[in-house]
Coordinates of C-alpha atoms (C1' of nucleotides) in Angstrom, one line a residue:
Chain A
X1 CA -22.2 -14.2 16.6
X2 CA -25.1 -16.7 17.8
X3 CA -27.7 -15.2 19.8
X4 CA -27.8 -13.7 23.3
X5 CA -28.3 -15.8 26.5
X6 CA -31.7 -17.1 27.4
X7 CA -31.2 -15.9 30.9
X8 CA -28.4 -14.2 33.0
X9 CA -30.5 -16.0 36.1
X10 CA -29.4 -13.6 38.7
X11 CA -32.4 -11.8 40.4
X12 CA -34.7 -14.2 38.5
X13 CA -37.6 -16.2 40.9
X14 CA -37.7 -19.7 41.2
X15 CA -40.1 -22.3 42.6
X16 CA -44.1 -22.0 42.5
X17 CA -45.6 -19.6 40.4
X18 CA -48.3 -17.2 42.1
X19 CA -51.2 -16.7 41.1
X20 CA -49.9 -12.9 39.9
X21 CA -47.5 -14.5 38.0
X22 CA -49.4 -16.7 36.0
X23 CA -52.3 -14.3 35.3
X24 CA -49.3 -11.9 33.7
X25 CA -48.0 -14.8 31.6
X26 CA -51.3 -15.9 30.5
X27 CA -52.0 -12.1 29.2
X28 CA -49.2 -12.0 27.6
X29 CA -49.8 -15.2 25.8
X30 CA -53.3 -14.6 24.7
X31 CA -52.3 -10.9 23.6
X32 CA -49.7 -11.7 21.9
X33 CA -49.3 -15.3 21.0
X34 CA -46.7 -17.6 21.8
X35 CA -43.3 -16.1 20.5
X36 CA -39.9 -15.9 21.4
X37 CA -39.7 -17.2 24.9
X38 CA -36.7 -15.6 25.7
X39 CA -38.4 -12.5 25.5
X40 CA -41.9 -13.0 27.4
X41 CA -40.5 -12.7 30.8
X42 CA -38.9 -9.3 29.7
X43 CA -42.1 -8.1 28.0
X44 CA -44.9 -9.9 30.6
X45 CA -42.8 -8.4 33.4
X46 CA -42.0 -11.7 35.0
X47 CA -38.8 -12.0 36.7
X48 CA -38.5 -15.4 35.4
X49 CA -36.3 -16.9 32.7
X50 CA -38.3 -18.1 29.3
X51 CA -37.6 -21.7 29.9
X52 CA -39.5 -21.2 33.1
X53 CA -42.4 -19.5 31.2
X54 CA -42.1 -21.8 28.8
X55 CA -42.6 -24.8 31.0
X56 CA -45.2 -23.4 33.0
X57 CA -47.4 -22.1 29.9
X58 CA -47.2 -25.8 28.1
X59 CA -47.2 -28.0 31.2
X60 CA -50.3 -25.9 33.2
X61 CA -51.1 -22.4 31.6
X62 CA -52.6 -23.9 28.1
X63 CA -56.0 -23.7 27.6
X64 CA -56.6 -26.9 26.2
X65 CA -54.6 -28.9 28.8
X66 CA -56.9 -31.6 30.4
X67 CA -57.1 -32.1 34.1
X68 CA -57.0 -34.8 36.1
X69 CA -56.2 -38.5 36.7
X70 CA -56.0 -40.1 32.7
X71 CA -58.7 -42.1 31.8
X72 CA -58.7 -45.6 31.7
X73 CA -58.5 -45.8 27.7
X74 CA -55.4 -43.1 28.1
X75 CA -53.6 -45.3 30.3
X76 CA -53.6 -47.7 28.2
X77 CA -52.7 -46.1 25.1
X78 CA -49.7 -44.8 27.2
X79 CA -48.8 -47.8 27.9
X80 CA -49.0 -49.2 24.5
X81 CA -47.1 -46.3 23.4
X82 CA -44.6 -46.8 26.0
X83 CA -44.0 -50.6 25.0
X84 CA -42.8 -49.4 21.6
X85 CA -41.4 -45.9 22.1
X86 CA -39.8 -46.6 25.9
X87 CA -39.3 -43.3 27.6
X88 CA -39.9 -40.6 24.7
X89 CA -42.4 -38.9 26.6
X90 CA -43.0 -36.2 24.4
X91 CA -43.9 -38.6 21.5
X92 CA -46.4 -40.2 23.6
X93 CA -48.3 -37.2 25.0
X94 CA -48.8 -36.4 21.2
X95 CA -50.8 -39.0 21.1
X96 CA -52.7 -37.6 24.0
X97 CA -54.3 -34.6 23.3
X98 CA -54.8 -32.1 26.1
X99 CA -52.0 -34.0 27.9
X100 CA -48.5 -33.3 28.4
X101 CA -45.1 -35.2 28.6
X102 CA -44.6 -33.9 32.3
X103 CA -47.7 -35.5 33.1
X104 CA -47.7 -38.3 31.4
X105 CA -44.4 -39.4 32.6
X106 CA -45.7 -38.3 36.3
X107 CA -48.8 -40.5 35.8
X108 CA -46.1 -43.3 34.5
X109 CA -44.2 -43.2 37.5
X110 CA -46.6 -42.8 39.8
X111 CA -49.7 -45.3 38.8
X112 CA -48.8 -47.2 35.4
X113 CA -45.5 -48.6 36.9
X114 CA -46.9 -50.0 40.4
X115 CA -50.2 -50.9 38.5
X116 CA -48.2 -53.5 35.8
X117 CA -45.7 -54.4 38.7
X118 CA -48.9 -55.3 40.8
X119 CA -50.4 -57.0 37.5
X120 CA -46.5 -59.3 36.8
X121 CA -45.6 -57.6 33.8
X122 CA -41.7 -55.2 33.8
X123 CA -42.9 -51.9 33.2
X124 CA -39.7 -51.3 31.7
X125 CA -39.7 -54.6 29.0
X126 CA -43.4 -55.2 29.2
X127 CA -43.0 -58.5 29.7
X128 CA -44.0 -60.9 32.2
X129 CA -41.7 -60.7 35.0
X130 CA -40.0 -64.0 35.1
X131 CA -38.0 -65.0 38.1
X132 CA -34.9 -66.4 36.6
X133 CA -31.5 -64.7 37.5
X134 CA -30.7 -64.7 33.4
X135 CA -33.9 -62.6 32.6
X136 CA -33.4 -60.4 35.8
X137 CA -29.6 -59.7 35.0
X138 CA -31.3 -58.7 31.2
X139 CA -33.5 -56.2 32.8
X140 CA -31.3 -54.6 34.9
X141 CA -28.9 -54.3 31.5
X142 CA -32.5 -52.7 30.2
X143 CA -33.3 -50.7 32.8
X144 CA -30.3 -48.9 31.7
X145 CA -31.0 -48.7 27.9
X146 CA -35.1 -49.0 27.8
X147 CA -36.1 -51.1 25.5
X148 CA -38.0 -49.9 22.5
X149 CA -39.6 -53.6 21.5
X150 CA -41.4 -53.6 18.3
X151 CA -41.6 -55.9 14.9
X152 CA -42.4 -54.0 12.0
X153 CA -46.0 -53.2 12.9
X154 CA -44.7 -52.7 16.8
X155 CA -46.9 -55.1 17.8
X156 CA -46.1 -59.0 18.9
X157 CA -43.8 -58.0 21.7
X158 CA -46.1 -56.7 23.7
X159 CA -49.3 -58.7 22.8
X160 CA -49.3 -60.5 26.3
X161 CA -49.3 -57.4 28.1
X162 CA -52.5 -55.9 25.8
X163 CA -54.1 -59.5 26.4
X164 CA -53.4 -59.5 30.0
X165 CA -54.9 -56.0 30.5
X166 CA -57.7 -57.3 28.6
X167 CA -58.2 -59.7 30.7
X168 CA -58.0 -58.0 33.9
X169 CA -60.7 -55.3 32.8
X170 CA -63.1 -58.8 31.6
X171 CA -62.1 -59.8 35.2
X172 CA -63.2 -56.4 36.8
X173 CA -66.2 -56.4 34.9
X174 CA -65.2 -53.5 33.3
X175 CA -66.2 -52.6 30.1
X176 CA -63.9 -50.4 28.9
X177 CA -62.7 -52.6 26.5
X178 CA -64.2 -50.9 23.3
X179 CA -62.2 -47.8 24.3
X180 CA -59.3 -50.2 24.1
X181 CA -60.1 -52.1 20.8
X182 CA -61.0 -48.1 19.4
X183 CA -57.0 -47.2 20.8
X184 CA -56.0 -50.3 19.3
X185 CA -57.6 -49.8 16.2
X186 CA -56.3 -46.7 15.8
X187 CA -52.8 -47.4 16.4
X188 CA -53.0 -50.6 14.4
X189 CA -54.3 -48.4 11.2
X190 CA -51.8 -45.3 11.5
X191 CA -48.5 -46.1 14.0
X192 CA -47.5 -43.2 13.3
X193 CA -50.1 -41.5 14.1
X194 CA -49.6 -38.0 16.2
X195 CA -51.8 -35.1 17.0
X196 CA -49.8 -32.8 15.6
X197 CA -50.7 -34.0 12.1
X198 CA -54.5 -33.6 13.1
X199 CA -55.5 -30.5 11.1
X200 CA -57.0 -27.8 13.4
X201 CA -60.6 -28.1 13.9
X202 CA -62.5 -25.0 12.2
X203 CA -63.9 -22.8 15.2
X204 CA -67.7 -23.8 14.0
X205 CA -66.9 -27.3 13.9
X206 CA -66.1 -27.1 17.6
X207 CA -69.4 -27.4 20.6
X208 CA -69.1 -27.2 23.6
X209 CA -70.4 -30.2 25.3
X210 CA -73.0 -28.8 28.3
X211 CA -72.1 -31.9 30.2
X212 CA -68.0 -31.9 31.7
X213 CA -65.9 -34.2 29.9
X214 CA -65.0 -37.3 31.9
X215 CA -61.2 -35.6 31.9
X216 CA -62.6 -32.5 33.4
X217 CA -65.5 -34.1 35.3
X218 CA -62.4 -36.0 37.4
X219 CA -60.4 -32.4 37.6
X220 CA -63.0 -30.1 38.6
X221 CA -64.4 -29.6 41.8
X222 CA -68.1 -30.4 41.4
X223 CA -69.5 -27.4 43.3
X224 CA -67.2 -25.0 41.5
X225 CA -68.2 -26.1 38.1
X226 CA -71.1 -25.8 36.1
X227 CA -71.9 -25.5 32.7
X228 CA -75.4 -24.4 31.1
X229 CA -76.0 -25.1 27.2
X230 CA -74.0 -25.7 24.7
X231 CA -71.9 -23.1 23.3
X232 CA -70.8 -23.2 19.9
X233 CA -67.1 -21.6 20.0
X234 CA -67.5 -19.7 17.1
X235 CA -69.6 -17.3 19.0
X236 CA -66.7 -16.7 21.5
X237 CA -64.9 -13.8 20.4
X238 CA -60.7 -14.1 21.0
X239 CA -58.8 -10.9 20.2
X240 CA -57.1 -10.8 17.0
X241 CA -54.1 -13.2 17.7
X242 CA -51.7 -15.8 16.5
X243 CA -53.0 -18.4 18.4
X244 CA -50.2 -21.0 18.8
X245 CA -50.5 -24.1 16.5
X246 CA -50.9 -26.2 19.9
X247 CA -53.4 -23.9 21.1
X248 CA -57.0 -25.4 20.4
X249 CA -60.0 -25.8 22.4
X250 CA -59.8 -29.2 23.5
X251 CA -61.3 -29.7 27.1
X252 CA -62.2 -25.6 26.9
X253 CA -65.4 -26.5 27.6
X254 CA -66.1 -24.0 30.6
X255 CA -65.3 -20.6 29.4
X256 CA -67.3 -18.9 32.5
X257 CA -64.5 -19.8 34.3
X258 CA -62.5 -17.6 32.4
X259 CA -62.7 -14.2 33.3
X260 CA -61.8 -12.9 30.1
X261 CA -65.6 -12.1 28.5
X262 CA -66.1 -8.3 28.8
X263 CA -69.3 -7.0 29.9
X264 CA -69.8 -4.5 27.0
X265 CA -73.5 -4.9 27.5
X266 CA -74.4 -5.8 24.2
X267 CA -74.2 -9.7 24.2
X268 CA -71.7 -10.1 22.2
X269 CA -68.6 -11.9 24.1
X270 CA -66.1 -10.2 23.4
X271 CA -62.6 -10.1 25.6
X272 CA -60.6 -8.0 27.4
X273 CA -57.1 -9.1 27.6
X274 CA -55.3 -6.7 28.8
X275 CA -57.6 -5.8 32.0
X276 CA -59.7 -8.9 32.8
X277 CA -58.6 -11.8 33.9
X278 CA -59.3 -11.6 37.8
X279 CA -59.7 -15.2 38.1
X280 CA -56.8 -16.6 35.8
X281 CA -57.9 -19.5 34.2
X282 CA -59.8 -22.4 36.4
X283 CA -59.4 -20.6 39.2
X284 CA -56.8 -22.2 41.3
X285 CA -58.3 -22.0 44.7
X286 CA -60.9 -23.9 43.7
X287 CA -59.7 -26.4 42.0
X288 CA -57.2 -27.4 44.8
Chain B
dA1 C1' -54.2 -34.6 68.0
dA2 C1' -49.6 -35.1 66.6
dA3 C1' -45.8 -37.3 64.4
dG4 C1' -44.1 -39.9 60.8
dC5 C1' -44.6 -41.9 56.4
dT6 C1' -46.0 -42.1 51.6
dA7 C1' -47.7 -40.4 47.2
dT8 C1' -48.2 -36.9 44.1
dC9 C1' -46.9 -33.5 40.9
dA10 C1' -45.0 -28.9 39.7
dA11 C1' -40.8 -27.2 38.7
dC12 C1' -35.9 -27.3 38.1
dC13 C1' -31.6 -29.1 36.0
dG14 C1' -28.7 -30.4 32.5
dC15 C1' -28.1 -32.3 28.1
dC16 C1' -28.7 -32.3 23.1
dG17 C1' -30.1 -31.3 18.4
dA18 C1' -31.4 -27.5 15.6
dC19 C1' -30.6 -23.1 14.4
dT20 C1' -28.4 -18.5 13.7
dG21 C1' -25.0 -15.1 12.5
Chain C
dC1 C1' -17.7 -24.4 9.0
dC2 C1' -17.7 -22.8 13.7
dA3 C1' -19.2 -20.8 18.0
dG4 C1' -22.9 -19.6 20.6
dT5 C1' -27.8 -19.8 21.7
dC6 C1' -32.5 -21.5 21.8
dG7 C1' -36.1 -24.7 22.5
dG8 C1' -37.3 -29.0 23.8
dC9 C1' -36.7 -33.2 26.2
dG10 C1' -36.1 -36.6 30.0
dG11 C1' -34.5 -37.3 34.7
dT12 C1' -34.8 -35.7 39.2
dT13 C1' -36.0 -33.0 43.2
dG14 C1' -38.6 -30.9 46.8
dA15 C1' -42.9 -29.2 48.7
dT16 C1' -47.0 -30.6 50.4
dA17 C1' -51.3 -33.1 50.7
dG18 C1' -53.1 -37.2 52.4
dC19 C1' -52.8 -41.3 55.0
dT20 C1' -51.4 -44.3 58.9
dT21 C1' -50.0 -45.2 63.4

DNA sequence: AAAGCTATCAACCGCCGACTG
DNA sequence: CCAGTCGGCGGTTGATAGCTT
């Protein structure tokens, strides 16, 4: 009847992965793909219970995960997002690819929140914070129940906020307002729109920019990162595996740091799961 | 230089809908 | 249909890095 238990969670480790740790689930994942994760710990050897693995694979391990501080144009599409969707964090990083709900909500409660607060506007309502007792006694009712505010098109509720952050980047100077309109656009043309409907790009389709991508240009330490010419991903050889549907190359855009590419002497890259991966991924130490 | 405070974010917890037998 | 489990989600916590006094 029903299935077994994820976890009996006696004798299984908590807290911070090590570096050993993540270097075994990360084999395991590009060996075998994502499957059951119930089962990884067992068969990776990890004395951790799948939710765990699970958790730490799609909020850290993933190759295509993006680093850093979001960019100005991701803020505010999460706040956009946030205005019609309230806390559904997993809807909005959808929208964000390379980004993940833990993160997102993270970056939320850490930046966006003070940043409207400082800016007059309820982070929770996206409205202008008034200072009448009848609207505060209806956010504190909201606070409870976030508010998901949206017309048919999801859009007139929150119009002052969009025109007030506008207006503070026109202030600034800034011009990243055509990111905005682009976000804006985008949203306006398909609200429904979610990355997991994009169709997977075709390996050839994919370069390699030989510059870093603002995302990882704000994540990785500049003396620990380089990257020569472009390198067409096609000519990057992953074993024969299921990669997971999530799993794309977005933000991939340093593979030297992976220690995956066996020497095998005749150029080709080609990659040794099961023995090379001495510096797991980004190499932690140097990116902290 | 040390202590205290604040900000950040990785990881855990508990709940819930979907799924399985 | 039901009981039990899984996977995913959102909320919360705790460690620690960074800043201030």
């Amino acid at each position: 009847m029903g299935r077994q238990p994820c976890c009996d969670k006696v004798g299984l480790k908590k807290g911070p992965w090590t570096a050993e740790e993540d270097k075994k689930l990360v084999n395991f994942i590009l060996t075998n793909g994502q499957c059951c994760w119930r089962a990884v710990p067992k068969l990776a050897g990890l004395l951790r219970c799948g939710k765990s693995c699970r958790l730490r694979w799609t909020n850290y391990l993933r190759p295509d995960l993006k680093r850093g501080l979001l960019s100005e144009s991701e803020e505010k599409l999460v706040i956009e997002l946030h205005s019609r969707l309230g806390n559904r964090w997993s809807k909005i990083a959808s929208h964000l690819p390379g980004r993940t709900d833990n993160e997102i909500k993270n970056h939320w409660n850490t930046h966006i929140k003070k940043k409207l607060r400082k800016m007059g506007i309820d982070p929770i309502t996206h409205k202008p914070i008034s200072s009448t007792d009848e609207h505060h006694q209806k956010e504190e009712q909201q606070q409870e129940q976030p508010d998901v505010v949206a017309d048919e098109h999801g859009r007139s509720e929150n119009m002052s906020l969009l025109q007030c952050l506008q207006g503070q980047e026109e202030e600034k100077g800034v011009t990243g307002s055509s990111d905005f309109m682009e976000t804006d656009t985008l949203l306006q043309k398909s609200p429904d729109f979610c990355t997991d409907e994009v169709p997977m790009i075709e390996p050839h389709e994919i370069i390699l920019p030989c510059a870093p991508t603002t995302s990882f240009s704000t994540s990785m330490p500049s003396s620990g990162y380089s990257s020569g010419s472009s390198v067409k991903a096609e000519e990057i050889q992953f074993p024969c595996m299921e990669w997971p549907e999530t799993t794309y190359l977005c933000g991939m855009d340093d593979f030297s740091q992976w220690d995956l590419i066996s020497s095998d002497g005749d150029g080709t890259l080609g990659l040794d799961p099961l023995n090379q991966y001495q510096r797991i991924a980004w190499d932690r130490e140097s990116w902290n």
